[in-house]
XYZ file of C-alpha atoms in Angstrom:
675
model
C 1.811 20.403 36.050
C -0.265 21.162 33.443
C -0.451 24.424 31.372
C -2.896 26.817 29.955
C -2.171 27.207 26.226
C -3.736 28.011 22.534
C -4.144 25.122 20.698
C -1.296 24.367 18.457
C 1.303 26.361 20.750
C 1.997 23.046 22.811
C 5.347 21.827 23.322
C 5.530 18.123 22.954
C 8.248 15.464 23.442
C 7.581 13.859 19.968
C 10.417 15.253 17.406
C 10.448 15.198 13.667
C 13.512 12.745 14.403
C 11.334 10.375 16.014
C 8.743 10.444 13.079
C 11.397 9.616 10.891
C 13.303 7.178 12.896
C 9.585 5.362 13.257
C 8.455 6.066 9.786
C 7.805 2.741 7.589
C 6.733 -1.049 8.972
C 8.220 -4.297 8.554
C 6.853 -6.172 5.345
C 6.828 -9.539 3.672
C 7.251 -11.781 6.550
C 8.259 -15.637 5.811
C 9.632 -18.974 7.419
C 12.916 -20.365 6.568
C 13.580 -23.661 8.145
C 12.936 -22.909 11.926
C 13.460 -19.335 11.289
C 11.094 -16.238 10.904
C 12.276 -13.784 8.111
C 10.985 -10.022 6.645
C 12.149 -6.913 5.378
C 12.401 -3.856 7.394
C 12.955 -0.235 6.519
C 16.015 1.447 7.322
C 15.120 5.342 7.254
C 18.813 6.027 8.626
C 20.704 4.289 6.209
C 19.100 6.005 2.880
C 15.829 4.346 3.348
C 17.035 0.933 2.065
C 14.789 -2.090 2.849
C 17.060 -4.804 5.039
C 16.468 -8.356 5.240
C 15.835 -9.445 8.811
C 16.177 -13.185 10.337
C 14.880 -14.518 13.957
C 16.676 -17.252 14.712
C 15.528 -19.860 17.230
C 17.232 -18.597 20.224
C 15.619 -15.421 19.494
C 18.568 -13.250 18.201
C 17.573 -11.034 15.598
C 20.096 -10.084 13.068
C 20.396 -8.525 9.303
C 21.075 -11.098 6.558
C 22.552 -8.262 3.980
C 25.010 -5.620 5.162
C 24.089 -2.001 3.649
C 23.761 -1.098 1.178
C 21.827 -4.274 -0.401
C 17.875 -2.838 -0.674
C 15.319 -6.156 -0.509
C 13.120 -4.365 -2.813
C 11.251 -4.815 -6.122
C 10.167 -2.043 -8.440
C 7.468 -4.049 -10.591
C 4.818 -2.068 -11.540
C 6.468 0.144 -9.347
C 4.968 -0.559 -6.275
C 6.882 -3.705 -6.054
C 5.908 -6.684 -3.754
C 7.293 -9.906 -2.180
C 10.774 -9.668 -3.145
C 12.230 -12.486 -1.649
C 11.849 -16.214 -1.244
C 14.240 -18.410 0.772
C 14.663 -22.141 2.010
C 17.043 -24.622 3.861
C 19.789 -26.947 1.799
C 22.101 -28.915 3.620
C 24.413 -25.955 3.829
C 22.133 -23.876 5.290
C 19.261 -21.081 4.382
C 19.459 -20.597 0.817
C 17.576 -16.999 -0.257
C 16.526 -15.017 -3.527
C 16.224 -11.408 -3.358
C 15.471 -8.233 -5.604
C 18.167 -5.735 -5.280
C 16.239 -2.069 -5.585
C 19.385 -0.855 -6.510
C 19.798 -2.626 -10.255
C 17.016 -4.614 -9.836
C 18.311 -7.855 -10.337
C 17.588 -11.255 -8.577
C 20.323 -12.526 -6.305
C 20.975 -15.256 -4.928
C 22.835 -15.957 -1.754
C 23.858 -18.551 1.010
C 23.921 -16.173 3.998
C 25.784 -18.506 6.782
C 28.584 -19.006 3.910
C 30.264 -15.817 4.251
C 29.916 -14.987 0.472
C 28.555 -12.116 -1.291
C 25.359 -12.830 -3.443
C 25.693 -13.198 -6.741
C 23.224 -12.247 -9.568
C 20.967 -14.759 -10.797
C 19.652 -12.163 -14.052
C 20.915 -9.693 -17.022
C 21.151 -5.969 -16.911
C 18.825 -4.723 -19.871
C 19.691 -1.252 -21.526
C 15.968 -1.291 -22.906
C 13.919 1.062 -21.188
C 13.506 0.551 -17.337
C 15.233 -2.989 -17.874
C 14.316 -6.942 -16.659
C 12.122 -6.589 -13.094
C 11.195 -9.759 -10.972
C 9.197 -9.929 -8.176
C 6.783 -12.965 -6.484
C 9.637 -15.682 -6.299
C 8.788 -18.886 -5.674
C 11.865 -21.390 -5.235
C 11.735 -24.888 -7.050
C 14.875 -26.275 -5.897
C 14.050 -29.514 -7.160
C 14.317 -28.400 -10.573
C 17.662 -25.751 -9.608
C 15.102 -22.382 -10.593
C 13.185 -19.853 -8.984
C 9.835 -19.200 -10.706
C 8.645 -15.455 -10.504
C 7.164 -12.543 -12.422
C 9.327 -10.795 -15.077
C 8.470 -7.278 -15.983
C 10.121 -6.645 -19.072
C 10.423 -3.515 -20.764
C 10.563 -3.399 -24.538
C 10.968 0.200 -25.405
C 11.629 3.546 -23.626
C 8.078 4.500 -23.060
C 7.027 3.306 -19.627
C 4.073 1.411 -21.365
C 6.406 -0.627 -23.636
C 6.434 -3.283 -21.135
C 5.637 -7.005 -21.034
C 5.159 -9.428 -18.103
C 5.326 -13.393 -17.910
C 5.900 -16.132 -15.245
C 9.541 -16.928 -15.828
C 11.954 -19.617 -14.251
C 15.256 -18.216 -13.785
C 17.940 -20.762 -13.248
C 19.837 -20.856 -9.546
C 23.372 -21.599 -11.218
C 24.072 -18.244 -12.811
C 24.142 -19.106 -15.884
C 21.339 -16.761 -16.736
C 23.327 -13.952 -15.072
C 24.839 -12.514 -18.655
C 22.314 -14.121 -20.931
C 18.623 -13.463 -21.211
C 18.198 -16.499 -23.223
C 18.705 -18.653 -20.255
C 15.447 -17.380 -18.832
C 12.731 -19.646 -19.500
C 9.181 -18.094 -19.733
C 5.881 -20.272 -18.513
C 3.462 -18.368 -19.474
C 2.789 -16.011 -22.654
C 2.032 -12.493 -22.288
C -1.476 -12.426 -23.466
C -2.361 -10.916 -20.273
C -0.904 -7.388 -19.405
C -0.149 -8.182 -15.477
C 0.198 -11.833 -13.605
C 1.060 -12.269 -10.250
C 3.750 -15.273 -9.411
C 2.674 -19.274 -9.564
C 1.068 -20.851 -6.394
C 1.913 -24.549 -7.012
C -0.437 -27.139 -6.169
C 0.979 -29.918 -3.355
C 1.674 -32.482 -5.953
C 3.603 -29.937 -8.011
C 1.532 -31.008 -11.215
C -0.408 -27.640 -11.069
C 0.054 -23.927 -11.002
C -2.340 -21.021 -10.538
C -2.108 -17.124 -10.664
C -4.116 -14.001 -11.250
C -3.875 -11.888 -14.480
C -5.476 -8.787 -15.788
C -5.628 -6.235 -18.238
C -5.706 -2.657 -19.068
C -8.100 -0.644 -18.631
C -8.626 -2.664 -15.670
C -7.169 -2.387 -12.332
C -6.720 -5.609 -10.173
C -9.935 -4.454 -7.888
C -12.064 -3.810 -11.347
C -11.657 -7.547 -12.546
C -9.199 -10.185 -12.444
C -8.309 -14.212 -13.592
C -7.978 -16.837 -12.136
C -4.998 -18.461 -14.867
C -4.374 -22.143 -14.225
C -2.037 -24.717 -15.972
C -0.684 -27.836 -16.133
C 3.318 -28.591 -15.230
C 4.623 -30.890 -17.509
C 7.569 -33.666 -16.194
C 9.872 -30.755 -17.814
C 8.934 -28.235 -15.933
C 6.452 -26.567 -18.432
C 3.174 -25.253 -18.688
C 0.360 -26.349 -20.540
C -3.537 -26.089 -20.640
C -3.456 -22.649 -19.646
C -7.269 -21.591 -19.011
C -9.159 -19.529 -16.981
C -10.252 -21.206 -14.034
C -12.325 -18.042 -11.814
C -12.902 -14.691 -11.843
C -14.533 -12.175 -14.874
C -12.626 -9.003 -16.313
C -15.942 -7.507 -17.118
C -16.715 -5.365 -19.939
C -17.363 -2.160 -17.970
C -15.251 1.345 -17.573
C -16.554 4.840 -15.355
C -19.293 5.290 -17.671
C -20.987 1.994 -17.630
C -20.808 -2.055 -18.857
C -20.680 -4.970 -16.570
C -18.913 -4.912 -13.852
C -15.980 -7.609 -13.186
C -15.261 -10.130 -10.480
C -11.702 -8.728 -8.426
C -9.908 -12.080 -7.205
C -7.101 -10.485 -4.876
C -5.340 -14.195 -3.980
C -5.150 -17.541 -4.846
C -3.648 -20.794 -3.286
C -3.875 -24.205 -2.827
C -5.559 -26.476 -0.291
C -3.694 -29.974 0.502
C -6.557 -31.931 -1.144
C -5.491 -30.054 -4.173
C -8.837 -27.752 -4.014
C -8.076 -24.090 -5.264
C -8.540 -21.382 -2.545
C -8.750 -17.950 -3.600
C -10.617 -14.342 -2.494
C -13.170 -13.585 -4.669
C -15.724 -9.995 -4.660
C -18.447 -11.506 -6.542
C -20.836 -11.502 -3.777
C -20.106 -7.745 -3.030
C -17.032 -8.720 -0.494
C -13.907 -10.213 -0.892
C -14.227 -13.409 0.824
C -12.427 -16.994 0.418
C -13.973 -19.967 -1.920
C -13.035 -23.343 -2.779
C -13.420 -25.177 -6.129
C -12.272 -27.928 -7.536
C -10.228 -27.356 -11.002
C -11.314 -30.963 -12.042
C -14.862 -30.938 -11.367
C -15.976 -27.523 -11.222
C -16.727 -25.701 -14.712
C -15.154 -22.236 -13.097
C -15.405 -18.964 -14.960
C -17.478 -16.023 -12.837
C -18.915 -16.711 -9.269
C -17.321 -20.170 -9.561
C -16.471 -21.984 -6.396
C -18.219 -22.262 -3.155
C -18.028 -19.426 -0.178
C -16.719 -20.634 3.073
C -17.821 -18.366 5.229
C -20.907 -16.629 3.628
C -22.401 -15.411 7.304
C -20.072 -12.708 7.259
C -20.804 -9.471 5.184
C -16.749 -8.683 5.961
C -13.685 -8.105 3.914
C -11.206 -11.344 3.596
C -9.337 -9.538 0.830
C -8.142 -6.052 -0.674
C -6.686 -4.185 -2.957
C -3.648 -5.852 -4.769
C -1.092 -3.032 -4.952
C 2.014 -4.942 -4.406
C 2.669 -8.496 -6.081
C 1.998 -11.306 -3.762
C -0.145 -9.896 -0.786
C -2.024 -12.480 1.213
C -4.782 -12.368 3.560
C -5.220 -16.243 3.617
C -3.062 -18.987 4.383
C -4.018 -22.617 4.249
C -2.563 -24.489 7.364
C -1.171 -28.139 7.740
C -4.415 -29.140 9.713
C -7.156 -28.284 6.970
C -7.900 -25.008 8.023
C -7.223 -21.323 6.841
C -5.513 -18.340 9.016
C -7.750 -15.138 7.422
C -7.309 -11.737 7.675
C -11.088 -9.843 7.623
C -12.618 -7.083 8.681
C -14.911 -4.180 8.183
C -12.901 -0.932 8.628
C -10.590 -2.874 10.800
C -9.276 -6.426 10.289
C -7.865 -8.891 12.817
C -6.404 -12.599 12.245
C -8.800 -15.696 12.588
C -8.924 -19.082 12.039
C -11.402 -20.429 9.484
C -13.123 -23.759 9.588
C -13.355 -24.360 5.712
C -16.036 -27.452 6.236
C -18.331 -25.701 8.896
C -17.687 -22.284 8.044
C -16.741 -21.194 11.906
C -14.484 -18.956 12.413
C -12.355 -18.052 15.419
C -10.818 -14.785 15.840
C -7.195 -14.649 17.812
C -7.441 -12.224 21.300
C -4.911 -9.308 21.530
C -4.836 -5.320 21.177
C -3.734 -5.592 17.290
C -6.896 -3.838 15.092
C -5.129 -3.607 11.676
C -3.058 -6.622 10.161
C -1.104 -6.227 7.009
C -1.659 -8.460 3.888
C 1.110 -10.706 4.817
C 1.197 -13.818 6.576
C 3.066 -17.044 6.832
C 2.807 -20.725 8.516
C 5.506 -22.399 10.281
C 3.371 -26.060 11.414
C 0.847 -25.076 13.771
C 1.928 -21.256 14.052
C 0.574 -18.236 12.048
C 3.137 -14.948 11.636
C 1.526 -11.940 10.556
C 2.602 -8.145 11.176
C -0.326 -6.070 13.173
C -0.829 -3.352 14.788
C -3.420 -1.099 17.138
C -4.555 2.388 18.166
C -1.237 2.487 20.728
C 1.124 0.229 19.417
C 2.872 0.220 15.625
C 3.698 -2.614 13.449
C 4.846 -5.698 14.859
C 5.400 -9.300 14.174
C 2.985 -11.489 15.683
C 3.003 -15.106 16.195
C -0.328 -16.832 16.527
C 0.108 -20.475 17.927
C -3.514 -22.950 16.556
C -3.173 -25.090 19.299
C -3.072 -22.682 22.487
C -4.861 -19.524 20.239
C -2.489 -17.812 22.150
C -1.132 -14.620 19.897
C 2.541 -12.601 21.324
C 4.753 -10.788 19.781
C 8.121 -12.141 18.624
C 9.841 -9.480 16.367
C 9.826 -5.744 15.747
C 8.207 -5.128 19.093
C 6.537 -2.027 19.709
C 8.690 -0.085 21.917
C 7.654 3.518 23.258
C 10.453 5.959 22.344
C 8.572 8.790 24.675
C 5.562 8.381 27.297
C 2.442 6.882 25.665
C 0.636 9.776 27.561
C 1.372 11.293 24.346
C -0.327 9.266 22.024
C -3.349 10.329 20.750
C -6.924 8.912 21.673
C -8.465 8.388 18.098
C -11.900 7.141 17.622
C -13.906 5.665 14.673
C -16.676 7.783 13.406
C -19.488 7.884 10.092
C -20.316 10.898 9.418
C -23.008 11.703 6.959
C -22.062 12.966 2.999
C -24.212 14.442 0.043
C -27.323 12.343 -0.094
C -27.071 10.907 2.606
C -24.379 8.135 2.324
C -22.027 7.081 4.916
C -18.838 8.188 5.450
C -15.845 6.519 7.390
C -13.049 8.433 9.174
C -11.022 8.390 12.291
C -10.560 10.808 14.440
C -7.668 11.779 16.449
C -8.490 15.347 18.836
C -5.372 16.970 20.474
C -4.305 15.424 23.076
C -1.434 16.220 25.368
C -1.169 15.457 29.263
C 0.793 18.370 29.687
C -1.574 21.567 28.330
C -5.138 22.526 27.923
C -6.354 25.351 26.361
C -8.198 28.421 27.472
C -12.079 27.876 27.684
C -13.693 28.298 24.655
C -11.068 27.782 22.077
C -11.870 24.927 19.400
C -8.489 23.381 18.066
C -6.812 23.455 14.264
C -7.902 20.192 12.269
C -6.186 18.647 9.179
C -8.291 16.746 7.467
C -5.790 14.126 5.893
C -6.456 12.055 2.534
C -5.190 8.935 2.106
C -3.206 7.543 -1.175
C -5.089 5.310 -3.679
C -7.601 6.371 -3.906
C -8.513 2.515 -3.645
C -6.930 2.640 -0.564
C -7.778 2.463 3.126
C -6.783 4.514 6.131
C -6.066 2.014 8.993
C -6.162 3.451 12.863
C -3.262 2.269 14.189
C -0.227 4.570 16.153
C 1.748 6.989 13.731
C 3.825 8.873 15.738
C 3.493 11.436 12.275
C -0.202 11.955 13.884
C 0.678 12.009 17.086
C 3.737 15.011 16.044
C 0.508 17.176 15.042
C -1.951 16.023 18.131
C 0.289 16.448 20.706
C 1.087 20.018 19.767
C -2.848 20.957 19.910
C -3.483 20.012 16.090
C -6.586 17.912 15.521
C -5.985 15.306 12.570
C -9.285 13.264 10.811
C -8.283 10.438 8.646
C -11.259 10.671 5.887
C -11.908 6.817 4.402
C -13.574 8.539 1.529
C -15.987 6.710 -0.910
C -13.379 4.580 -2.910
C -11.575 3.966 0.151
C -11.429 -0.117 0.337
C -11.834 -1.634 3.525
C -15.953 -1.343 3.275
C -17.601 -3.640 0.753
C -17.312 -2.834 -3.426
C -20.367 -0.783 -3.544
C -18.374 1.924 -1.267
C -15.465 1.068 -3.026
C -16.970 1.769 -6.526
C -18.465 5.302 -5.177
C -15.302 6.939 -6.845
C -15.945 5.358 -10.352
C -16.120 8.352 -12.720
C -16.258 10.469 -9.860
C -12.659 11.278 -8.396
C -12.141 14.956 -7.999
C -15.731 15.236 -6.790
C -16.765 12.150 -4.462
C -13.378 12.483 -2.197
C -13.820 16.203 -2.204
C -17.109 16.057 -0.764
C -16.782 13.519 1.555
C -13.828 15.193 2.717
C -15.208 18.594 3.008
C -18.658 16.872 4.551
C -15.957 15.976 7.460
C -14.692 19.008 8.226
C -17.869 20.681 8.259
C -19.386 18.001 10.744
C -16.522 18.865 13.283
C -16.642 22.594 12.784
C -21.044 22.410 13.256
C -20.424 20.319 16.259
C -17.896 22.302 17.855
C -15.181 20.043 17.540
C -12.761 22.076 15.272
C -11.994 25.917 14.595
C -13.836 26.331 11.124
C -11.661 29.385 10.323
C -8.466 26.635 11.262
C -9.169 23.989 9.078
C -6.423 22.220 6.596
C -6.031 19.355 4.313
C -3.414 17.387 3.254
C -2.024 13.932 1.550
C -0.049 12.756 -0.553
C -0.086 10.587 -4.337
C -3.991 10.278 -4.829
C -4.765 12.295 -1.775
C -2.447 14.525 -2.841
C -4.576 15.350 -5.753
C -7.424 15.284 -3.281
C -6.354 17.744 -1.353
C -5.343 20.421 -4.440
C -8.868 19.754 -6.259
C -10.014 20.363 -2.684
C -8.067 23.643 -2.517
C -9.646 24.314 -6.092
C -13.435 23.639 -5.440
C -14.357 25.351 -1.905
C -12.731 28.146 0.330
C -13.524 25.961 3.190
C -9.851 25.350 4.056
C -6.977 27.666 5.392
C -4.011 25.725 3.972
C -2.994 22.832 2.467
C -0.116 20.258 2.186
C 0.082 18.642 -0.789
C 2.958 15.906 -0.990
C 4.134 13.626 -4.632
C 0.517 14.575 -6.161
C -1.614 14.341 -9.423
C -2.449 17.735 -10.393
C -2.865 17.263 -14.608
C -4.719 14.344 -15.560
C -4.436 14.718 -19.448
C -0.711 14.363 -18.773
C -1.470 11.512 -16.265
C -3.270 9.509 -19.454
C -0.818 10.330 -21.972
C 2.209 8.692 -21.009
C 2.955 10.752 -17.944
C 2.773 7.689 -15.416
C 3.606 4.151 -15.150
C 1.850 1.244 -17.082
C 0.503 -0.098 -13.991
C -1.721 3.100 -13.188
C -1.835 4.217 -16.773
C -5.647 3.598 -17.524
C -6.763 3.920 -14.202
C -8.025 7.494 -14.502
C -10.446 5.461 -17.534
C -12.659 3.854 -14.442
C -11.832 7.064 -12.038
C -12.813 9.965 -14.420
C -14.166 8.292 -17.945
C -12.066 7.111 -21.171
C -10.180 10.020 -22.411
C -11.115 9.712 -25.543
C -14.979 10.195 -24.718
C -14.600 12.766 -21.979
C -11.510 14.990 -22.820
C -12.842 18.223 -21.147
C -13.588 16.423 -17.898
C -10.182 15.688 -17.702
C -9.212 19.241 -17.810
C -11.862 20.479 -15.720
C -11.235 18.872 -12.491
C -7.493 18.684 -12.763
C -5.589 21.069 -10.463
C -3.361 22.657 -13.073
C -6.433 24.107 -15.029
C -8.140 25.556 -12.026
C -4.775 27.119 -10.259
C -6.809 30.346 -10.557
C -9.181 29.388 -7.780
C -6.658 28.667 -4.999
C -6.649 31.413 -2.299
C -5.515 28.998 0.298
C -1.506 29.184 1.202
C -0.254 25.570 0.400
C 3.141 23.901 0.564
C 4.138 21.214 -2.055
C 6.595 18.548 -1.400
C 7.596 16.261 -4.345
C 10.362 13.803 -4.882
C 12.548 14.253 -8.074
C 12.673 10.750 -8.569
C 9.185 9.942 -8.480
C 8.358 8.168 -12.138
C 4.593 7.630 -10.863
C 4.004 11.134 -9.879
C 6.386 12.998 -12.102
C 7.890 16.647 -10.766
C 7.191 17.804 -14.072
C 3.159 17.906 -13.386
C 4.476 20.192 -9.891
C 6.535 22.338 -12.480
C 3.354 23.219 -14.227
C 1.112 24.194 -11.595
C 4.037 26.485 -10.004
C 4.156 28.263 -13.272
C 0.298 28.562 -12.971
C 0.259 29.954 -9.790
C 2.807 31.859 -10.515
C 2.010 35.705 -9.888
C -1.272 35.140 -8.684
C -0.766 36.587 -5.024
C -0.916 32.666 -3.765
C 1.498 32.216 -0.667
C 2.889 28.784 -1.147
C 6.410 27.200 -1.016
C 7.900 24.053 -2.977
C 10.641 21.444 -1.428
C 11.951 19.225 -3.913
C 13.642 16.090 -2.913
C 16.548 14.590 -4.984
C 17.029 10.867 -4.808
C 13.326 10.306 -3.412
C 10.653 8.675 -5.315
C 6.906 8.299 -5.052
C 6.595 8.530 -0.943
C 9.752 9.669 1.143
C 12.427 7.292 3.089
C 14.980 8.681 3.661
C 14.995 10.533 7.299
C 16.591 13.586 6.578
C 13.407 14.049 4.094
C 11.119 13.211 6.680
C 12.129 16.006 9.122
C 12.089 18.392 6.269
C 8.488 17.625 5.136
C 7.229 17.232 8.235
C 8.662 20.469 10.283
C 7.542 22.224 7.086
C 4.236 21.106 7.300
C 3.851 22.554 10.678
C 5.355 25.625 9.996
C 2.772 25.905 7.531
C 0.111 25.870 9.710
C 1.956 27.355 12.496
C 1.927 31.023 10.064
C -1.393 30.155 8.550
C -2.800 29.789 11.919
C -0.858 32.019 13.701
C 0.402 29.657 16.366
C 2.993 30.891 18.344
C 6.023 28.352 17.511
C 10.178 28.607 17.404
C 10.988 24.662 17.590
C 10.624 24.264 13.620
C 12.533 26.165 10.891
C 10.377 29.052 9.439
C 8.844 28.443 5.797
C 9.012 30.737 3.386
C 6.213 31.100 1.465
C 6.108 33.486 -1.790
C 3.253 34.260 -3.729
């Protein structure tokens, strides 16, 4: 029976516990012998990442019991945390454990506990490891070492290092061999040529982010397993900042082909494209190499937020598995000789930047508007794609899932703004004639990021209750080429705020949303955009601000981690040259302009957006009569991973909307707001 009820007052079977239980997605897929391995979130187990294996007989099991947490903290966002191989005694895996950040080795079929390979350090944040490459013939694992040299978050160096597998370095730092020097601030793990004689990796330096400009570095590997003749092979660091200078070239991934040529993804042509060069015959340098699919103005890569991401992979028959698209992504097989590209079929519209191959099989992680992220296998011989693990299972009737559509809106100066619109949807309810629904604008993090159109139970939680969601890929987002991505250069807090507002106004103007019941929310950089929006416009009735940046000056002066410590030079401008801009745009110094109620959510262990910024912001708001609530969560960092935290945050957000929009809801605890 269909019931008529006001928007926002609908009853829904999608509870916050279901949202929390299905938060996160599998990651870092790989092949160990004939088995497929990956990491998987466990919100109910303290938010740990479990390492899971799929045996040939279809049995799926955890490799390591709780509390082992297979996750890296290099550049805080981590990256590829494990590598595995098969020995005469079964699988052997090396992994980073999040608890102490050491590398461990484990033979899971032996029944023995993992053994540490690397030492602890009492200096700063210690020693961290990511993007491992097993070299059993040398008795080593090669990976990125992030080593803190002092107590400040920027007292850090990064090199490619070799760690002995015999455990001799577990107590002795000097047993770790450094393969590269630390001439560059940031490096990725090495990719080894098929003949074992060359290594290639990606490097870049402050103030650049990896989507601004990177270099492909190459070296010859000696018989003793050391690097020599280290030199750049491709890429360009450029000289540009927010206010001018020559643009760099972003190389996001590098691999070796079976013939010894170098394959890499470069945006020299305005889009991340796959290129090939001969490291001996080609001169290298900016815009080097031959484009392998020049007919496509699409992205074949993305922003390197995690060390070791993979958007393409060479296959044994000479073709390439590639993730590509414009706004959304698909998995295809590229012939590097002809440039022909054949896409896989299936319901998936978004592929994570993680690929593995086993013979003619390609493994990836994909989702769609009606399914969560799954482990998908593509058989390149038959063209058949199928789910082999983490299969999406409807926890409730999919009739309650939202019905999204992608749209392009017009913003200031006639610019395009891409967004995904999720109208309210519930088969049990309709709204009274003439009523317009409340809508919440979701601003994604990054800000160099992208909101994919995939099934998200958190969105369904709101849409099934009669609250619409608009995910805005504002200027600065990835997936639409470098020109779109660089709209935010020097304009953070301006373009993102304008684009979100333009989408909200358009929805109201066309009669899709209730102009009086618009809200905005976001986390991290999206939290910044939310707070900046509340100080810049009276468009929104309320906002939810999660683990945000609120004070640009503090963030630019040792109040965040090293990776993003100079990110603002491109987003805002060099601090030494435009200090007033940092103050003028910061929500902290515009708190007197806020008139709308807000909810502030923060993890107390967050080193990227530390809680001290929230505390200063709340001090500025205090006594101004603005209703607000602050929920701080012990044990949570940047982004929430624990089930209880997620439940409390989701219910508190709904309670804010219920109170602000005048909704009749009794299914969530009341949110106490203070002025």
